[in-house]
């Protein structure tokens, strides 16, 4: 899903001005709430805990979640335990939590994966409901970072170095997803048997898989196909002339500063240029568009596909942990990774003064307590439930998504070319061809060899208001494997998941009265009906194929329709950061309300490996303000490196007092010159070189971030 406001703000950052502005806004809001019951309810919701995720009903599920992954209810019926131990407990099974777990486990294995006695890191992931049933399984599938629109404000607020760092961080997510889908997808006959202790190879490894047999076919499909991870042409479409001109100015600043890193862009000026609006099948009310490259993905299948690989490789063999205090368990032998669904963390107990547990938290669940030195909060919109200090800092907000079937002809169009006139489609492989779908219905039958079905995404601005927009991707058309190969559809392996049918995934409508109703709302078991109705009619307002009556895709022969057909509508929870930036790092005790455990003493010899984890504590990556697909994966990776003790700023146990912006213009210029000459690798172990410092959690940032910042951003956007 996409945020209701730009994440960059040009508000003054001087402490005195900041405090005075927020004092004025606070007083003004208190006055307004006396006369506005909806505003009063909103402010009350914001101050409360979001609670635990509400159990999902069988009706109005997210379209992404159908059919469910074989891991959907993994270990849901596990009988429980009286008390157990884990080196790291990760709360949340979405994209952030999965990134943390994958980085921890793969790093541990790459570094040897064993101490003197063959020990491995032990990680437990807790999910309150089904696997990946939260925001990741309910969003829009966009991998489309906000770039030019945010850059000028970020540069004014934080300086050019950090603004560029944020752009690089966001841009790194698409190549990371493509690499992830390629590396973690299991193809037929390619099962990792490196951990098999009996040496009997593939057949024995298959028997050892902890997944049900129904998953076998799913594993034989390429994760690139099932997740539909791909690059697309993306368009920012403007129906408001003022906003389009402002966008052109911002794009000019962005391209000038970023240079070659900005990539290619094309400007479609339908009022002044030679382009015809019909070329993009857009409404004749469209005044302009900006296009570049971005990405799209089936987020649920990508994340659950990665988790399937992790379960297969790390949930088979039990080893003692090198980190568990020897006095606690004798010895604690658990699999390297265990995922427990339908297992919420209900509360966390602070460390006691007992010598047995003074280095450990106690994580309470319905299955029993877990003792651990490290807790990772990967719950985004629900983060403030277990971290009371984050109430009013990360605010849940319910967005609405829909899956729709388009009409005949929607998807035909021209080939997109960059400003040099070079076609961009040739490098993307063979053209998408229509195929019979798994369900026997007919997907979109294109009449144009340059069909854009499944290869474009859109951000659609219906007015001159920058915070009012909708977002659209389209699923691929036809048999999964045949999309990216020349094999006929009849020879492809469909496996667990059905073929996509070119569904349009449209979300938005986040404005006006809906904004007041949905802010502070953490119930994703339903959606805002008014917004749902708006989305059901919105496609016809944005696109015009100029063909009159259309044949309904998948409908009875001869049936005519002149609008899209809604297949599903659902809600999902965003985590809105009041200062517009994610929160990544070690959680101070003032935020959690709990003291951190004592660090393990070297004299105790409780950590036998030379490499150890960071000092015990709680960690968080959350508050993506609707842009999780271009923030969460790398935030999770950064957090994992912090837990592993590889980040100097957080390894010692006390988060930095400041969020660490470069303190002088000289240092800023030096860092930027260094980055231009040798760009840092986003995702490398050197976290400080690529994680934007303003994303880090700090005492100062926590104290200064106030809900009034969010309201001010709305007013000034």
PDB file of C-alpha atoms in Angstrom, residues 286-401:
ATOM      1  CA  UNK A 286      -4.865  13.492 -18.030  1.00  0.00           C
ATOM      2  CA  UNK A 287      -2.496  16.447 -18.399  1.00  0.00           C
ATOM      3  CA  UNK A 288       0.791  14.570 -18.119  1.00  0.00           C
ATOM      4  CA  UNK A 289       2.753  11.608 -16.857  1.00  0.00           C
ATOM      5  CA  UNK A 290       6.276  10.686 -15.820  1.00  0.00           C
ATOM      6  CA  UNK A 291       7.587   7.199 -16.505  1.00  0.00           C
ATOM      7  CA  UNK A 292      10.625   5.206 -15.427  1.00  0.00           C
ATOM      8  CA  UNK A 293      11.439   1.661 -14.295  1.00  0.00           C
ATOM      9  CA  UNK A 294      10.229   0.095 -11.054  1.00  0.00           C
ATOM     10  CA  UNK A 295       8.985  -3.289  -9.897  1.00  0.00           C
ATOM     11  CA  UNK A 296       5.995  -5.393  -8.954  1.00  0.00           C
ATOM     12  CA  UNK A 297       5.607  -8.609  -6.994  1.00  0.00           C
ATOM     13  CA  UNK A 298       3.079 -10.979  -5.450  1.00  0.00           C
ATOM     14  CA  UNK A 299       4.295 -10.135  -1.932  1.00  0.00           C
ATOM     15  CA  UNK A 300       2.660 -13.012  -0.065  1.00  0.00           C
ATOM     16  CA  UNK A 301       4.135 -15.681  -2.310  1.00  0.00           C
ATOM     17  CA  UNK A 302       7.574 -14.095  -2.269  1.00  0.00           C
ATOM     18  CA  UNK A 303       7.777 -13.992   1.523  1.00  0.00           C
ATOM     19  CA  UNK A 304       6.193 -17.380   2.140  1.00  0.00           C
ATOM     20  CA  UNK A 305       8.450 -18.843  -0.543  1.00  0.00           C
ATOM     21  CA  UNK A 306      11.508 -17.581   1.320  1.00  0.00           C
ATOM     22  CA  UNK A 307      10.133 -18.892   4.609  1.00  0.00           C
ATOM     23  CA  UNK A 308       9.551 -22.300   3.017  1.00  0.00           C
ATOM     24  CA  UNK A 309      13.224 -22.431   2.114  1.00  0.00           C
ATOM     25  CA  UNK A 310      14.267 -21.395   5.621  1.00  0.00           C
ATOM     26  CA  UNK A 311      12.003 -23.989   7.224  1.00  0.00           C
ATOM     27  CA  UNK A 312      13.342 -26.696   4.942  1.00  0.00           C
ATOM     28  CA  UNK A 313      16.975 -25.884   5.565  1.00  0.00           C
ATOM     29  CA  UNK A 314      16.966 -24.917   9.234  1.00  0.00           C
ATOM     30  CA  UNK A 315      14.046 -26.728  10.868  1.00  0.00           C
ATOM     31  CA  UNK A 316      15.400 -30.258  10.374  1.00  0.00           C
ATOM     32  CA  UNK A 317      18.254 -30.689  12.797  1.00  0.00           C
ATOM     33  CA  UNK A 318      18.620 -29.794  16.459  1.00  0.00           C
ATOM     34  CA  UNK A 319      21.837 -28.531  18.002  1.00  0.00           C
ATOM     35  CA  UNK A 320      22.695 -26.991  21.344  1.00  0.00           C
ATOM     36  CA  UNK A 321      22.899 -23.214  21.375  1.00  0.00           C
ATOM     37  CA  UNK A 322      26.271 -21.637  22.194  1.00  0.00           C
ATOM     38  CA  UNK A 323      24.524 -18.580  23.641  1.00  0.00           C
ATOM     39  CA  UNK A 324      22.168 -20.086  26.216  1.00  0.00           C
ATOM     40  CA  UNK A 325      23.393 -19.792  29.812  1.00  0.00           C
ATOM     41  CA  UNK A 326      24.555 -23.272  30.798  1.00  0.00           C
ATOM     42  CA  UNK A 327      22.790 -23.018  34.145  1.00  0.00           C
ATOM     43  CA  UNK A 328      19.413 -22.610  32.431  1.00  0.00           C
ATOM     44  CA  UNK A 329      18.938 -25.738  30.345  1.00  0.00           C
ATOM     45  CA  UNK A 330      21.045 -28.853  30.014  1.00  0.00           C
ATOM     46  CA  UNK A 331      21.588 -28.495  27.107  1.00  0.00           C
ATOM     47  CA  UNK A 332      18.967 -26.540  25.121  1.00  0.00           C
ATOM     48  CA  UNK A 333      18.692 -28.401  21.817  1.00  0.00           C
ATOM     49  CA  UNK A 334      16.247 -26.915  19.349  1.00  0.00           C
ATOM     50  CA  UNK A 335      16.154 -26.529  15.560  1.00  0.00           C
ATOM     51  CA  UNK A 336      17.969 -23.520  14.186  1.00  0.00           C
ATOM     52  CA  UNK A 337      14.663 -22.039  13.076  1.00  0.00           C
ATOM     53  CA  UNK A 338      11.088 -22.613  14.160  1.00  0.00           C
ATOM     54  CA  UNK A 339       7.988 -20.776  12.964  1.00  0.00           C
ATOM     55  CA  UNK A 340       4.897 -20.821  15.173  1.00  0.00           C
ATOM     56  CA  UNK A 341       1.648 -19.463  13.728  1.00  0.00           C
ATOM     57  CA  UNK A 342      -1.474 -18.705  15.773  1.00  0.00           C
ATOM     58  CA  UNK A 343       1.019 -17.878  18.523  1.00  0.00           C
ATOM     59  CA  UNK A 344       0.893 -14.209  19.537  1.00  0.00           C
ATOM     60  CA  UNK A 345       3.306 -12.646  21.963  1.00  0.00           C
ATOM     61  CA  UNK A 346       0.858 -11.555  24.633  1.00  0.00           C
ATOM     62  CA  UNK A 347       3.355  -9.701  26.825  1.00  0.00           C
ATOM     63  CA  UNK A 348       7.027  -9.496  27.745  1.00  0.00           C
ATOM     64  CA  UNK A 349       8.395  -9.878  31.245  1.00  0.00           C
ATOM     65  CA  UNK A 350      11.433  -7.894  32.273  1.00  0.00           C
ATOM     66  CA  UNK A 351      14.574  -9.730  33.362  1.00  0.00           C
ATOM     67  CA  UNK A 352      14.647 -10.792  36.992  1.00  0.00           C
ATOM     68  CA  UNK A 353      17.553 -10.546  39.402  1.00  0.00           C
ATOM     69  CA  UNK A 354      17.900 -14.327  39.449  1.00  0.00           C
ATOM     70  CA  UNK A 355      21.327 -15.458  38.232  1.00  0.00           C
ATOM     71  CA  UNK A 356      19.571 -17.950  35.962  1.00  0.00           C
ATOM     72  CA  UNK A 357      17.553 -15.352  34.051  1.00  0.00           C
ATOM     73  CA  UNK A 358      19.157 -11.958  34.579  1.00  0.00           C
ATOM     74  CA  UNK A 359      20.448 -12.052  31.003  1.00  0.00           C
ATOM     75  CA  UNK A 360      17.084 -12.964  29.491  1.00  0.00           C
ATOM     76  CA  UNK A 361      13.651 -11.606  28.665  1.00  0.00           C
ATOM     77  CA  UNK A 362      10.601 -13.825  29.029  1.00  0.00           C
ATOM     78  CA  UNK A 363       8.328 -13.740  25.974  1.00  0.00           C
ATOM     79  CA  UNK A 364       4.872 -15.009  26.902  1.00  0.00           C
ATOM     80  CA  UNK A 365       2.734 -16.895  24.370  1.00  0.00           C
ATOM     81  CA  UNK A 366      -0.321 -19.196  24.591  1.00  0.00           C
ATOM     82  CA  UNK A 367       2.028 -22.128  23.943  1.00  0.00           C
ATOM     83  CA  UNK A 368       4.323 -21.202  26.818  1.00  0.00           C
ATOM     84  CA  UNK A 369       7.097 -18.727  27.686  1.00  0.00           C
ATOM     85  CA  UNK A 370      10.322 -18.318  25.729  1.00  0.00           C
ATOM     86  CA  UNK A 371      13.490 -17.064  27.399  1.00  0.00           C
ATOM     87  CA  UNK A 372      15.690 -14.998  25.116  1.00  0.00           C
ATOM     88  CA  UNK A 373      18.321 -12.241  25.195  1.00  0.00           C
ATOM     89  CA  UNK A 374      17.021 -10.658  21.964  1.00  0.00           C
ATOM     90  CA  UNK A 375      13.511  -9.661  20.890  1.00  0.00           C
ATOM     91  CA  UNK A 376      12.893  -8.303  17.384  1.00  0.00           C
ATOM     92  CA  UNK A 377       9.664  -6.341  16.869  1.00  0.00           C
ATOM     93  CA  UNK A 378       8.666  -6.727  13.209  1.00  0.00           C
ATOM     94  CA  UNK A 379       5.017  -5.818  13.671  1.00  0.00           C
ATOM     95  CA  UNK A 380       4.841  -2.408  11.947  1.00  0.00           C
ATOM     96  CA  UNK A 381       1.341  -1.002  12.585  1.00  0.00           C
ATOM     97  CA  UNK A 382       1.013  -3.076  15.768  1.00  0.00           C
ATOM     98  CA  UNK A 383       4.448  -2.133  17.159  1.00  0.00           C
ATOM     99  CA  UNK A 384       3.009   0.184  19.813  1.00  0.00           C
ATOM    100  CA  UNK A 385       1.151  -2.674  21.503  1.00  0.00           C
ATOM    101  CA  UNK A 386       4.265  -4.305  22.993  1.00  0.00           C
ATOM    102  CA  UNK A 387       6.242  -1.041  22.918  1.00  0.00           C
ATOM    103  CA  UNK A 388       4.023   1.479  24.736  1.00  0.00           C
ATOM    104  CA  UNK A 389       6.500   4.291  24.145  1.00  0.00           C
ATOM    105  CA  UNK A 390       5.730   4.106  20.419  1.00  0.00           C
ATOM    106  CA  UNK A 391       2.083   5.101  20.870  1.00  0.00           C
ATOM    107  CA  UNK A 392       1.687   8.342  19.028  1.00  0.00           C
ATOM    108  CA  UNK A 393       4.976   7.685  17.190  1.00  0.00           C
ATOM    109  CA  UNK A 394       3.849   4.842  14.903  1.00  0.00           C
ATOM    110  CA  UNK A 395       0.123   5.066  14.218  1.00  0.00           C
ATOM    111  CA  UNK A 396      -1.854   2.230  12.595  1.00  0.00           C
ATOM    112  CA  UNK A 397      -4.045   3.191   9.677  1.00  0.00           C
ATOM    113  CA  UNK A 398      -6.278   0.949   7.612  1.00  0.00           C
ATOM    114  CA  UNK A 399      -5.977   1.120   3.857  1.00  0.00           C
ATOM    115  CA  UNK A 400      -8.185  -0.526   1.252  1.00  0.00           C
ATOM    116  CA  UNK A 401      -7.139  -2.714  -1.679  1.00  0.00           C
TER     117      UNK A 401
END
